[in-house]
């Protein structure tokens, strides 16, 4: 059989397009490979310590970490973005192992939060963690964020942050920042005095929402005189306080950027005010959940990494979504050891 080969003439324009397409694919492949080498492979299978030019790879250091070791809470704040979806708490020795891994990776400050961190084992678990971090790990700073519990103040604490969204008891009741008929504000002032007695720096956190947006808190904040007054814009997190799977419906608490700025303007004379808009909050925190997984909030939800107990800090932190530049921009790095604060007790 005789085969007849016919020659195919490719138009120059089509040939040029094919060449450009091939070059594009080559460059994309090279760029992806270089990017993976210089940033480190988050899967832990290919994480060289140096880039192609010999320079050392820049990795994220967990300088300041927020560890939400429990989701259990005695309050029902309507905008809560870390709700009681599980009752899990790590065994003490496992929690200590994770804290040691973080310290070895460069952690200087650990903030214990919840939920309400004092509830688990009536504060004994928290007390053991704080003692371990100060005595064994020698951490420079040990803050604690509490919704306001009155059983325990540790000599090992540097900062105690108390949540207070309003200086009106009726408003706190509407928000859910209350337990029965107990006055949140009475306890707030008691704990402020306790902090002076135990030489713990006192801090206040406030979430600004539709119920307190018109309030002027200047007089009360100046009277309490916290070292920092963190003012947060109410934030929606899918699966926590928004969406079908959420335990809260926080849409009715949400305020606009303009309303938040107006609140800040009204309190511009308060020197300790530290504002945090949704933009600043979303990806400027290193958050560990109850399983010691970093939570990535960039997409408006909490996407967990694998636990640092399973894969180590270096691999897990790749999936934290942490923006160190925004962390510094929002004032995340400050004098956080009470020994350096020069406070008048």
Short mmCIF file of C-alpha atoms in Angstrom, two decimals, residues 73-335:
data_model
loop_
_atom_site.label_atom_id
_atom_site.label_comp_id
_atom_site.label_asym_id
_atom_site.label_seq_id
_atom_site.Cartn_x
_atom_site.Cartn_y
_atom_site.Cartn_z
CA UNK A 73 -19.18 30.21 77.93
CA UNK A 74 -21.57 31.53 80.58
CA UNK A 75 -22.69 34.46 78.39
CA UNK A 76 -24.74 34.51 75.18
CA UNK A 77 -23.41 37.54 73.31
CA UNK A 78 -25.42 37.86 70.11
CA UNK A 79 -22.41 38.70 67.93
CA UNK A 80 -20.01 36.08 69.33
CA UNK A 81 -17.65 34.85 66.61
CA UNK A 82 -16.19 31.90 68.55
CA UNK A 83 -19.25 29.98 69.70
CA UNK A 84 -19.75 26.78 71.70
CA UNK A 85 -19.74 24.43 68.71
CA UNK A 86 -17.76 21.79 70.63
CA UNK A 87 -17.07 21.04 74.28
CA UNK A 88 -13.58 19.68 73.58
CA UNK A 89 -10.57 20.76 75.64
CA UNK A 90 -7.13 19.26 75.17
CA UNK A 91 -5.64 17.25 78.03
CA UNK A 92 -3.29 19.44 80.07
CA UNK A 93 -0.07 17.69 79.01
CA UNK A 94 -1.00 17.92 75.32
CA UNK A 95 -1.76 21.63 75.70
CA UNK A 96 1.62 22.10 77.38
CA UNK A 97 3.33 20.24 74.53
CA UNK A 98 1.74 22.57 72.02
CA UNK A 99 2.75 25.65 74.01
CA UNK A 100 6.32 24.39 74.12
CA UNK A 101 6.32 23.92 70.33
CA UNK A 102 5.12 27.51 69.93
CA UNK A 103 7.81 28.83 72.30
CA UNK A 104 10.48 26.95 70.36
CA UNK A 105 9.15 28.59 67.16
CA UNK A 106 9.54 32.11 68.56
CA UNK A 107 6.36 32.83 70.52
CA UNK A 108 6.72 35.70 73.01
CA UNK A 109 3.10 36.24 74.02
CA UNK A 110 0.21 33.83 74.48
CA UNK A 111 -3.30 35.12 75.10
CA UNK A 112 -5.64 32.57 76.65
CA UNK A 113 -9.22 33.07 75.57
CA UNK A 114 -12.46 31.23 74.95
CA UNK A 115 -15.37 30.99 75.37
CA UNK A 116 -14.80 31.87 78.99
CA UNK A 117 -11.37 30.50 79.98
CA UNK A 118 -12.12 30.49 83.72
CA UNK A 119 -14.98 27.99 83.42
CA UNK A 120 -13.02 24.83 82.60
CA UNK A 121 -12.20 22.97 85.83
CA UNK A 122 -13.16 26.14 87.74
CA UNK A 123 -10.00 27.90 86.64
CA UNK A 124 -7.53 25.20 87.73
CA UNK A 125 -6.69 24.23 84.14
CA UNK A 126 -6.05 27.86 83.25
CA UNK A 127 -3.95 28.36 86.38
CA UNK A 128 -1.71 25.43 85.46
CA UNK A 129 -1.27 26.75 81.91
CA UNK A 130 -0.33 30.23 83.08
CA UNK A 131 2.14 28.85 85.61
CA UNK A 132 3.72 26.61 82.97
CA UNK A 133 4.08 29.47 80.50
CA UNK A 134 5.72 31.78 83.01
CA UNK A 135 7.82 29.41 85.10
CA UNK A 136 8.78 26.72 82.61
CA UNK A 137 8.65 28.48 79.25
CA UNK A 138 9.65 31.89 80.62
CA UNK A 139 7.35 33.75 78.23
CA UNK A 140 7.78 37.55 78.38
CA UNK A 141 4.03 38.22 78.23
CA UNK A 142 0.96 36.34 79.38
CA UNK A 143 -2.37 38.10 78.75
CA UNK A 144 -5.82 36.66 79.35
CA UNK A 145 -9.14 37.59 77.79
CA UNK A 146 -12.18 37.01 79.98
CA UNK A 147 -15.83 37.88 79.52
CA UNK A 148 -15.73 38.67 83.22
CA UNK A 149 -15.35 35.92 85.74
CA UNK A 150 -14.58 36.52 89.39
CA UNK A 151 -12.95 33.37 90.76
CA UNK A 152 -9.34 33.69 89.87
CA UNK A 153 -6.60 36.21 89.18
CA UNK A 154 -3.15 34.73 88.67
CA UNK A 155 0.11 36.22 89.90
CA UNK A 156 1.62 34.93 86.65
CA UNK A 157 -0.57 37.12 84.43
CA UNK A 158 0.76 40.22 82.71
CA UNK A 159 -2.53 41.52 81.32
CA UNK A 160 -6.17 40.74 82.09
CA UNK A 161 -8.52 41.87 79.32
CA UNK A 162 -12.18 42.17 80.29
CA UNK A 163 -14.97 42.41 77.72
CA UNK A 164 -17.32 45.34 78.25
CA UNK A 165 -19.52 46.62 75.42
CA UNK A 166 -21.64 49.11 77.32
CA UNK A 167 -21.79 51.03 80.58
CA UNK A 168 -25.54 50.56 80.69
CA UNK A 169 -26.79 47.31 82.25
CA UNK A 170 -29.91 47.25 80.08
CA UNK A 171 -27.80 47.46 76.92
CA UNK A 172 -25.56 44.61 78.12
CA UNK A 173 -28.68 42.52 78.70
CA UNK A 174 -29.89 43.16 75.14
CA UNK A 175 -26.47 42.26 73.74
CA UNK A 176 -26.31 39.07 75.82
CA UNK A 177 -23.31 40.23 77.84
CA UNK A 178 -24.90 39.17 81.13
CA UNK A 179 -25.59 36.16 83.34
CA UNK A 180 -29.03 36.31 84.87
CA UNK A 181 -29.56 39.53 86.80
CA UNK A 182 -25.94 39.92 87.89
CA UNK A 183 -24.50 43.33 87.08
CA UNK A 184 -21.69 43.04 84.55
CA UNK A 185 -20.56 46.54 85.45
CA UNK A 186 -20.27 45.90 89.21
CA UNK A 187 -17.95 42.99 88.52
CA UNK A 188 -15.99 45.04 85.98
CA UNK A 189 -15.05 47.59 88.62
CA UNK A 190 -14.25 44.84 91.16
CA UNK A 191 -11.85 43.17 88.76
CA UNK A 192 -10.22 46.49 87.92
CA UNK A 193 -9.43 46.88 91.63
CA UNK A 194 -8.25 43.28 91.87
CA UNK A 195 -5.82 43.87 89.03
CA UNK A 196 -4.25 46.71 91.00
CA UNK A 197 -4.04 44.49 94.07
CA UNK A 198 -2.43 41.59 92.19
CA UNK A 199 -0.30 43.90 90.01
CA UNK A 200 -1.85 42.77 86.73
CA UNK A 201 -2.26 45.24 83.87
CA UNK A 202 -5.95 45.92 83.19
CA UNK A 203 -7.35 46.07 79.66
CA UNK A 204 -10.87 46.48 78.23
CA UNK A 205 -12.28 45.02 74.99
CA UNK A 206 -15.45 46.48 73.45
CA UNK A 207 -17.37 45.29 70.39
CA UNK A 208 -19.16 48.19 68.73
CA UNK A 209 -22.56 47.25 67.33
CA UNK A 210 -26.06 48.59 66.70
CA UNK A 211 -26.91 48.56 70.41
CA UNK A 212 -23.99 50.69 71.66
CA UNK A 213 -23.02 52.71 68.58
CA UNK A 214 -24.43 55.98 70.00
CA UNK A 215 -22.96 55.57 73.48
CA UNK A 216 -20.26 57.87 74.85
CA UNK A 217 -17.96 55.78 77.05
CA UNK A 218 -15.27 58.42 77.58
CA UNK A 219 -15.95 59.16 81.24
CA UNK A 220 -16.08 55.50 82.30
CA UNK A 221 -12.97 54.48 80.35
CA UNK A 222 -10.97 57.37 81.78
CA UNK A 223 -12.14 56.44 85.28
CA UNK A 224 -11.13 52.78 84.88
CA UNK A 225 -7.88 53.84 83.18
CA UNK A 226 -6.98 50.59 81.36
CA UNK A 227 -3.58 50.21 79.74
CA UNK A 228 -5.41 49.54 76.45
CA UNK A 229 -8.99 49.89 75.30
CA UNK A 230 -9.46 47.64 72.27
CA UNK A 231 -12.46 48.79 70.23
CA UNK A 232 -13.64 46.23 67.66
CA UNK A 233 -16.10 46.67 64.82
CA UNK A 234 -18.70 43.87 64.95
CA UNK A 235 -17.47 41.16 62.57
CA UNK A 236 -19.45 38.46 60.78
CA UNK A 237 -17.87 35.00 60.53
CA UNK A 238 -19.68 32.37 58.50
CA UNK A 239 -20.41 29.25 60.53
CA UNK A 240 -20.03 31.10 63.85
CA UNK A 241 -22.38 34.09 63.88
CA UNK A 242 -23.69 34.06 60.31
CA UNK A 243 -24.96 31.41 57.89
CA UNK A 244 -27.04 28.27 58.26
CA UNK A 245 -24.56 26.38 60.47
CA UNK A 246 -24.05 29.27 62.90
CA UNK A 247 -25.13 29.29 66.53
CA UNK A 248 -25.62 33.07 66.44
CA UNK A 249 -27.34 35.47 64.05
CA UNK A 250 -25.22 38.60 64.26
CA UNK A 251 -26.52 40.41 61.19
CA UNK A 252 -28.68 42.67 63.37
CA UNK A 253 -25.58 43.80 65.28
CA UNK A 254 -23.55 44.86 62.24
CA UNK A 255 -22.63 48.53 61.77
CA UNK A 256 -21.20 50.31 58.74
CA UNK A 257 -17.62 51.50 58.40
CA UNK A 258 -18.87 55.08 58.62
CA UNK A 259 -20.72 54.40 61.88
CA UNK A 260 -17.59 52.81 63.32
CA UNK A 261 -15.51 55.84 62.36
CA UNK A 262 -18.07 58.15 63.99
CA UNK A 263 -17.80 56.16 67.23
CA UNK A 264 -14.01 56.44 67.09
CA UNK A 265 -14.26 60.18 66.46
CA UNK A 266 -16.47 60.61 69.53
CA UNK A 267 -13.77 58.92 71.63
CA UNK A 268 -10.70 60.43 69.96
CA UNK A 269 -9.68 62.04 73.25
CA UNK A 270 -9.22 58.66 74.98
CA UNK A 271 -5.46 58.07 74.85
CA UNK A 272 -5.57 54.30 75.43
CA UNK A 273 -8.02 53.62 72.56
CA UNK A 274 -6.85 51.01 70.03
CA UNK A 275 -9.35 50.72 67.13
CA UNK A 276 -9.78 47.58 65.05
CA UNK A 277 -12.00 47.66 61.98
CA UNK A 278 -13.14 44.50 60.17
CA UNK A 279 -10.26 44.94 57.73
CA UNK A 280 -7.67 45.01 60.49
CA UNK A 281 -9.18 42.15 62.48
CA UNK A 282 -9.77 39.58 59.79
CA UNK A 283 -6.24 38.33 59.09
CA UNK A 284 -3.99 40.03 61.65
CA UNK A 285 -4.37 37.47 64.43
CA UNK A 286 -2.78 34.07 64.91
CA UNK A 287 -5.72 32.13 66.33
CA UNK A 288 -5.47 28.60 67.69
CA UNK A 289 -8.68 26.69 68.32
CA UNK A 290 -9.33 24.02 70.96
CA UNK A 291 -7.48 21.41 68.86
CA UNK A 292 -4.48 23.77 68.43
CA UNK A 293 -5.28 24.38 64.77
CA UNK A 294 -4.60 27.78 63.23
CA UNK A 295 -7.78 29.42 61.92
CA UNK A 296 -7.67 31.26 58.58
CA UNK A 297 -10.40 33.96 58.52
CA UNK A 298 -9.52 35.62 55.20
CA UNK A 299 -12.59 34.28 53.38
CA UNK A 300 -15.04 35.36 56.07
CA UNK A 301 -15.07 31.96 57.76
CA UNK A 302 -12.70 29.92 59.93
CA UNK A 303 -10.72 27.45 57.82
CA UNK A 304 -8.59 25.28 60.14
CA UNK A 305 -5.06 24.08 59.52
CA UNK A 306 -3.89 20.71 60.77
CA UNK A 307 -3.01 20.72 64.46
CA UNK A 308 0.47 21.87 65.46
CA UNK A 309 0.53 18.74 67.64
CA UNK A 310 0.42 16.61 64.46
CA UNK A 311 2.45 18.56 61.90
CA UNK A 312 4.39 21.12 63.93
CA UNK A 313 4.16 24.90 63.99
CA UNK A 314 6.10 25.59 60.78
CA UNK A 315 3.77 23.55 58.55
CA UNK A 316 0.52 24.49 60.30
CA UNK A 317 1.19 28.23 60.30
CA UNK A 318 1.31 28.23 56.48
CA UNK A 319 -2.47 27.82 56.59
CA UNK A 320 -3.15 30.52 59.20
CA UNK A 321 -3.82 33.32 56.69
CA UNK A 322 -1.76 35.56 58.98
CA UNK A 323 -0.78 38.99 57.64
CA UNK A 324 2.17 40.20 59.68
CA UNK A 325 2.12 43.67 58.09
CA UNK A 326 -1.49 44.17 59.17
CA UNK A 327 -0.59 42.80 62.62
CA UNK A 328 2.00 45.55 62.99
CA UNK A 329 -0.27 48.17 61.42
CA UNK A 330 -3.02 47.57 63.97
CA UNK A 331 -0.53 47.92 66.83
CA UNK A 332 -0.24 44.21 67.58
CA UNK A 333 3.33 44.64 68.78
CA UNK A 334 3.48 46.81 71.90
CA UNK A 335 4.93 46.84 75.41
#
